[in-house]
mmCIF file of C-alpha atoms in Angstrom:
data_model
loop_
_atom_site.group_PDB
_atom_site.id
_atom_site.type_symbol
_atom_site.label_atom_id
_atom_site.label_comp_id
_atom_site.label_asym_id
_atom_site.label_seq_id
_atom_site.Cartn_x
_atom_site.Cartn_y
_atom_site.Cartn_z
ATOM 1 C CA UNK H 1 89.669 -73.401 -26.238
ATOM 2 C CA UNK H 2 90.705 -71.527 -23.154
ATOM 3 C CA UNK H 3 89.339 -68.029 -22.445
ATOM 4 C CA UNK H 4 92.114 -65.538 -23.254
ATOM 5 C CA UNK H 5 92.324 -62.134 -21.463
ATOM 6 C CA UNK H 6 94.476 -59.454 -23.195
ATOM 7 C CA UNK H 7 95.463 -57.115 -20.420
ATOM 8 C CA UNK H 8 96.934 -53.692 -21.198
ATOM 9 C CA UNK H 9 98.771 -53.020 -17.958
ATOM 10 C CA UNK H 10 97.776 -50.168 -15.789
ATOM 11 C CA UNK H 11 94.411 -49.905 -17.397
ATOM 12 C CA UNK H 12 90.793 -50.894 -16.698
ATOM 13 C CA UNK H 13 91.271 -54.300 -18.077
ATOM 14 C CA UNK H 14 92.554 -55.149 -14.612
ATOM 15 C CA UNK H 15 88.837 -55.588 -13.897
ATOM 16 C CA UNK H 16 88.662 -58.715 -16.063
ATOM 17 C CA UNK H 17 91.780 -60.290 -14.598
ATOM 18 C CA UNK H 18 90.274 -59.770 -11.142
ATOM 19 C CA UNK H 19 86.917 -61.161 -12.245
ATOM 20 C CA UNK H 20 88.580 -64.308 -13.545
ATOM 21 C CA UNK H 21 90.433 -64.705 -10.278
ATOM 22 C CA UNK H 22 87.277 -64.225 -8.155
ATOM 23 C CA UNK H 23 85.493 -66.786 -10.311
ATOM 24 C CA UNK H 24 88.407 -69.246 -10.081
ATOM 25 C CA UNK H 25 88.473 -69.610 -13.827
ATOM 26 C CA UNK H 26 91.232 -71.232 -15.911
ATOM 27 C CA UNK H 27 92.358 -68.519 -18.476
ATOM 28 C CA UNK H 28 95.226 -67.522 -20.539
ATOM 29 C CA UNK H 29 96.485 -64.104 -19.488
ATOM 30 C CA UNK H 30 98.533 -62.051 -21.970
ATOM 31 C CA UNK H 31 100.167 -58.813 -20.850
ATOM 32 C CA UNK H 32 100.916 -55.732 -22.819
ATOM 33 C CA UNK H 33 102.898 -52.630 -21.673
ATOM 34 C CA UNK H 34 101.834 -49.125 -22.590
ATOM 35 C CA UNK H 35 104.073 -47.585 -25.264
ATOM 36 C CA UNK H 36 104.668 -45.305 -23.494
ATOM 37 C CA UNK H 37 101.226 -44.028 -22.693
ATOM 38 C CA UNK H 38 98.781 -45.607 -25.220
ATOM 39 C CA UNK H 39 98.292 -49.037 -26.509
ATOM 40 C CA UNK H 40 101.260 -50.693 -28.346
ATOM 41 C CA UNK H 41 100.877 -51.906 -31.910
ATOM 42 C CA UNK H 42 100.274 -55.542 -30.875
ATOM 43 C CA UNK H 43 97.296 -54.403 -28.798
ATOM 44 C CA UNK H 44 95.943 -52.213 -31.582
ATOM 45 C CA UNK H 45 95.998 -55.347 -33.767
ATOM 46 C CA UNK H 46 93.320 -56.823 -31.405
ATOM 47 C CA UNK H 47 90.977 -53.935 -31.654
ATOM 48 C CA UNK H 48 91.089 -50.943 -33.968
ATOM 49 C CA UNK H 49 90.379 -48.507 -31.081
ATOM 50 C CA UNK H 50 93.140 -49.995 -28.904
ATOM 51 C CA UNK H 51 90.352 -50.544 -26.328
ATOM 52 C CA UNK H 52 91.189 -52.491 -23.175
ATOM 53 C CA UNK H 53 90.175 -55.026 -22.191
ATOM 54 C CA UNK H 54 89.894 -57.458 -25.027
ATOM 55 C CA UNK H 55 89.002 -61.138 -24.566
ATOM 56 C CA UNK H 56 89.034 -64.052 -26.987
ATOM 57 C CA UNK H 57 87.073 -67.204 -26.520
ATOM 58 C CA UNK H 58 86.696 -70.278 -28.636
ATOM 59 C CA UNK H 59 88.299 -68.851 -31.723
ATOM 60 C CA UNK H 60 85.154 -67.128 -32.826
ATOM 61 C CA UNK H 61 84.598 -64.551 -30.075
ATOM 62 C CA UNK H 62 86.578 -61.323 -29.738
ATOM 63 C CA UNK H 63 85.038 -58.788 -27.370
ATOM 64 C CA UNK H 64 86.048 -55.444 -25.933
ATOM 65 C CA UNK H 65 84.523 -53.068 -23.348
ATOM 66 C CA UNK H 66 84.782 -53.811 -19.622
ATOM 67 C CA UNK H 67 81.036 -54.240 -18.910
ATOM 68 C CA UNK H 68 80.549 -56.424 -22.028
ATOM 69 C CA UNK H 69 83.463 -58.692 -21.211
ATOM 70 C CA UNK H 70 82.490 -58.933 -17.569
ATOM 71 C CA UNK H 71 78.822 -59.764 -18.494
ATOM 72 C CA UNK H 72 79.993 -62.392 -21.079
ATOM 73 C CA UNK H 73 82.419 -64.070 -18.625
ATOM 74 C CA UNK H 74 79.940 -64.183 -15.784
ATOM 75 C CA UNK H 75 77.232 -65.821 -17.848
ATOM 76 C CA UNK H 76 79.230 -67.995 -20.204
ATOM 77 C CA UNK H 77 81.989 -69.134 -17.862
ATOM 78 C CA UNK H 78 80.845 -68.222 -14.415
ATOM 79 C CA UNK H 79 77.418 -69.750 -14.199
ATOM 80 C CA UNK H 80 75.983 -66.333 -13.247
ATOM 81 C CA UNK H 81 78.075 -66.057 -10.037
ATOM 82 C CA UNK H 82 79.005 -62.496 -8.861
ATOM 83 C CA UNK H 83 75.821 -61.139 -10.575
ATOM 84 C CA UNK H 84 72.198 -60.792 -9.446
ATOM 85 C CA UNK H 85 69.428 -62.306 -11.563
ATOM 86 C CA UNK H 86 66.463 -60.233 -12.777
ATOM 87 C CA UNK H 87 63.696 -60.520 -10.283
ATOM 88 C CA UNK H 88 65.988 -61.425 -7.405
ATOM 89 C CA UNK H 89 66.215 -59.000 -4.448
ATOM 90 C CA UNK H 90 68.860 -56.506 -5.075
ATOM 91 C CA UNK H 91 68.891 -56.796 -8.827
ATOM 92 C CA UNK H 92 68.162 -53.096 -9.430
ATOM 93 C CA UNK H 93 70.959 -52.003 -7.101
ATOM 94 C CA UNK H 94 73.298 -54.419 -8.745
ATOM 95 C CA UNK H 95 72.372 -53.259 -12.264
ATOM 96 C CA UNK H 96 72.741 -49.648 -11.412
ATOM 97 C CA UNK H 97 76.132 -49.835 -9.614
ATOM 98 C CA UNK H 98 77.578 -52.245 -12.217
ATOM 99 C CA UNK H 99 77.082 -49.404 -14.828
ATOM 100 C CA UNK H 100 77.800 -46.464 -12.490
ATOM 101 C CA UNK H 101 81.609 -46.785 -12.869
ATOM 102 C CA UNK H 102 81.877 -46.444 -16.690
ATOM 103 C CA UNK H 103 78.584 -44.496 -17.050
ATOM 104 C CA UNK H 104 79.196 -41.748 -14.433
ATOM 105 C CA UNK H 105 82.293 -41.976 -12.391
ATOM 106 C CA UNK H 106 84.946 -42.818 -15.041
ATOM 107 C CA UNK H 107 83.676 -40.254 -17.547
ATOM 108 C CA UNK H 108 83.925 -37.552 -14.803
ATOM 109 C CA UNK H 109 87.519 -38.574 -14.058
ATOM 110 C CA UNK H 110 88.296 -38.625 -17.707
ATOM 111 C CA UNK H 111 86.968 -35.179 -18.315
ATOM 112 C CA UNK H 112 88.972 -33.737 -15.429
ATOM 113 C CA UNK H 113 92.078 -35.563 -16.611
ATOM 114 C CA UNK H 114 91.767 -34.002 -20.086
ATOM 115 C CA UNK H 115 91.152 -30.560 -18.774
ATOM 116 C CA UNK H 116 94.178 -30.617 -16.586
ATOM 117 C CA UNK H 117 96.286 -31.971 -19.457
ATOM 118 C CA UNK H 118 95.155 -29.124 -21.585
ATOM 119 C CA UNK H 119 96.237 -26.640 -18.945
ATOM 120 C CA UNK H 120 92.726 -25.289 -18.281
ATOM 121 C CA UNK H 121 92.906 -23.229 -15.115
ATOM 122 C CA UNK H 122 91.035 -24.115 -11.924
ATOM 123 C CA UNK H 123 88.952 -20.998 -12.089
ATOM 124 C CA UNK H 124 87.649 -21.807 -15.631
ATOM 125 C CA UNK H 125 83.888 -22.385 -15.537
ATOM 126 C CA UNK H 126 84.085 -25.803 -17.409
ATOM 127 C CA UNK H 127 86.761 -27.070 -15.133
ATOM 128 C CA UNK H 128 84.916 -25.847 -11.983
ATOM 129 C CA UNK H 129 81.698 -27.621 -13.152
ATOM 130 C CA UNK H 130 83.668 -30.768 -13.961
ATOM 131 C CA UNK H 131 85.396 -30.816 -10.559
ATOM 132 C CA UNK H 132 82.050 -30.154 -8.827
ATOM 133 C CA UNK H 133 80.418 -33.034 -10.660
ATOM 134 C CA UNK H 134 83.094 -35.447 -9.657
ATOM 135 C CA UNK H 135 82.801 -34.212 -6.059
ATOM 136 C CA UNK H 136 79.047 -34.951 -6.199
ATOM 137 C CA UNK H 137 79.724 -38.478 -7.557
ATOM 138 C CA UNK H 138 82.168 -39.298 -4.783
ATOM 139 C CA UNK H 139 79.947 -37.862 -2.026
ATOM 140 C CA UNK H 140 77.054 -39.981 -3.411
ATOM 141 C CA UNK H 141 79.263 -43.060 -3.524
ATOM 142 C CA UNK H 142 80.511 -42.393 0.042
ATOM 143 C CA UNK H 143 76.956 -42.149 1.356
ATOM 144 C CA UNK H 144 76.007 -45.398 -0.377
ATOM 145 C CA UNK H 145 79.006 -47.257 1.115
ATOM 146 C CA UNK H 146 78.086 -45.841 4.485
ATOM 147 C CA UNK H 147 74.580 -47.278 4.150
ATOM 148 C CA UNK H 148 75.757 -50.751 3.155
ATOM 149 C CA UNK H 149 78.807 -50.792 5.272
ATOM 150 C CA UNK H 150 79.929 -53.627 2.992
ATOM 151 C CA UNK H 151 79.866 -53.757 -0.784
ATOM 152 C CA UNK H 152 78.461 -51.263 -3.237
ATOM 153 C CA UNK H 153 75.405 -53.261 -4.421
ATOM 154 C CA UNK H 154 74.526 -54.495 -0.906
ATOM 155 C CA UNK H 155 75.929 -57.051 1.531
ATOM 156 C CA UNK H 156 77.281 -59.393 -0.996
ATOM 157 C CA UNK H 157 80.509 -58.773 -3.119
ATOM 158 C CA UNK H 158 79.433 -58.694 -6.824
ATOM 159 C CA UNK H 159 80.806 -57.713 -10.282
ATOM 160 C CA UNK H 160 79.598 -54.173 -9.611
ATOM 161 C CA UNK H 161 82.475 -53.883 -7.122
ATOM 162 C CA UNK H 162 84.829 -55.201 -9.728
ATOM 163 C CA UNK H 163 83.614 -52.655 -12.177
ATOM 164 C CA UNK H 164 83.952 -49.777 -9.574
ATOM 165 C CA UNK H 165 87.347 -50.208 -8.030
ATOM 166 C CA UNK H 166 89.638 -49.285 -10.906
ATOM 167 C CA UNK H 167 88.238 -45.693 -10.977
ATOM 168 C CA UNK H 168 89.138 -45.322 -7.275
ATOM 169 C CA UNK H 169 92.590 -46.813 -7.418
ATOM 170 C CA UNK H 170 94.611 -47.207 -10.604
ATOM 171 C CA UNK H 171 92.860 -44.462 -12.460
ATOM 172 C CA UNK H 172 94.347 -42.089 -9.965
ATOM 173 C CA UNK H 173 97.752 -42.617 -11.668
ATOM 174 C CA UNK H 174 96.265 -40.625 -14.607
ATOM 175 C CA UNK H 175 93.947 -38.301 -12.619
ATOM 176 C CA UNK H 176 95.266 -37.709 -9.132
ATOM 177 C CA UNK H 177 92.517 -37.507 -6.552
ATOM 178 C CA UNK H 178 92.592 -37.188 -2.774
ATOM 179 C CA UNK H 179 90.098 -39.576 -1.256
ATOM 180 C CA UNK H 180 90.725 -38.276 2.329
ATOM 181 C CA UNK H 181 87.365 -36.666 2.710
ATOM 182 C CA UNK H 182 85.557 -39.878 1.843
ATOM 183 C CA UNK H 183 86.073 -42.251 4.852
ATOM 184 C CA UNK H 184 83.495 -44.823 3.661
ATOM 185 C CA UNK H 185 85.219 -45.124 0.311
ATOM 186 C CA UNK H 186 88.562 -45.663 2.093
ATOM 187 C CA UNK H 187 87.051 -48.265 4.345
ATOM 188 C CA UNK H 188 85.669 -50.008 1.256
ATOM 189 C CA UNK H 189 88.962 -50.021 -0.465
ATOM 190 C CA UNK H 190 90.493 -51.639 2.570
ATOM 191 C CA UNK H 191 87.957 -54.411 2.245
ATOM 192 C CA UNK H 192 88.813 -54.776 -1.383
ATOM 193 C CA UNK H 193 92.513 -55.051 -0.578
ATOM 194 C CA UNK H 194 91.686 -57.804 1.847
ATOM 195 C CA UNK H 195 90.240 -60.069 -0.899
ATOM 196 C CA UNK H 196 92.670 -62.733 -2.049
ATOM 197 C CA UNK H 197 91.259 -62.522 -5.556
ATOM 198 C CA UNK H 198 92.135 -58.832 -5.940
ATOM 199 C CA UNK H 199 95.657 -59.357 -4.565
ATOM 200 C CA UNK H 200 96.198 -62.330 -6.962
ATOM 201 C CA UNK H 201 94.830 -60.338 -9.970
ATOM 202 C CA UNK H 202 97.097 -57.334 -9.195
ATOM 203 C CA UNK H 203 100.075 -59.561 -8.681
ATOM 204 C CA UNK H 204 99.591 -61.310 -12.039
ATOM 205 C CA UNK H 205 98.431 -58.413 -14.125
ATOM 206 C CA UNK H 206 100.249 -55.383 -12.618
ATOM 207 C CA UNK H 207 103.021 -56.734 -10.250
ATOM 208 C CA UNK H 208 104.795 -53.381 -10.260
ATOM 209 C CA UNK H 209 101.762 -51.631 -8.694
ATOM 210 C CA UNK H 210 101.534 -51.550 -4.809
ATOM 211 C CA UNK H 211 98.069 -52.300 -3.548
ATOM 212 C CA UNK H 212 98.552 -50.323 -0.408
ATOM 213 C CA UNK H 213 99.330 -47.224 -2.418
ATOM 214 C CA UNK H 214 96.410 -47.774 -4.675
ATOM 215 C CA UNK H 215 93.874 -47.897 -1.858
ATOM 216 C CA UNK H 216 95.473 -45.014 0.120
ATOM 217 C CA UNK H 217 93.913 -41.559 0.566
ATOM 218 C CA UNK H 218 96.610 -39.770 -1.418
ATOM 219 C CA UNK H 219 96.691 -42.484 -4.096
ATOM 220 C CA UNK H 220 99.503 -43.916 -6.210
ATOM 221 C CA UNK H 221 102.287 -42.025 -8.042
ATOM 222 C CA UNK H 222 101.527 -40.305 -11.273
ATOM 223 C CA UNK H 223 101.951 -42.648 -14.309
ATOM 224 C CA UNK H 224 105.580 -42.174 -15.468
ATOM 225 C CA UNK H 225 104.778 -41.076 -19.010
ATOM 226 C CA UNK H 226 102.789 -38.188 -17.595
ATOM 227 C CA UNK H 227 105.590 -36.855 -15.402
ATOM 228 C CA UNK H 228 106.945 -33.682 -16.893
#
């Protein structure tokens, strides 16, 4: 059976669509719109938490979580491409940055998003510490990209880049963020936008989103369901 990717539009499941495009895989893409902000009932039927992404494979595999889905596809369908094998040069960098997005950067963005939604003032100590933590993450990432002047794990494009980019682009529809101070991050996003695989993935999975806005310093417009 063909690998099926269930993509909740305007969500981190864009990573899996992009991965499949970069690997040149034959896959079945099913699209779901948010209703109006969270997962629709059909998507909830795939996973009780409404988690995105969800993939199905062979009739006996149903898997959620971005990193798990990416790892599965890379090794089951991709022959290990876009990863670095244990023991090979650059493996530790690849492993760290592969998990940096959902382990550090995305949680920082999520906390700030929730504090803003709750109306917590900017001078609140918790919000201040959260904002400062995010700033530290971005400064660290910017230094890293300045060192490599290429991709986040080194000179080669890998799945660690695929894991990272959502947090710097589409996620800003939910948590607006000015990337103007981070010139290396912006240069990196321009390199991402130059990849045919990324353009194809966004065109198939989220055709209403404009890549040039996603990678800009000011970022995309706020997600419509959040506009008051």
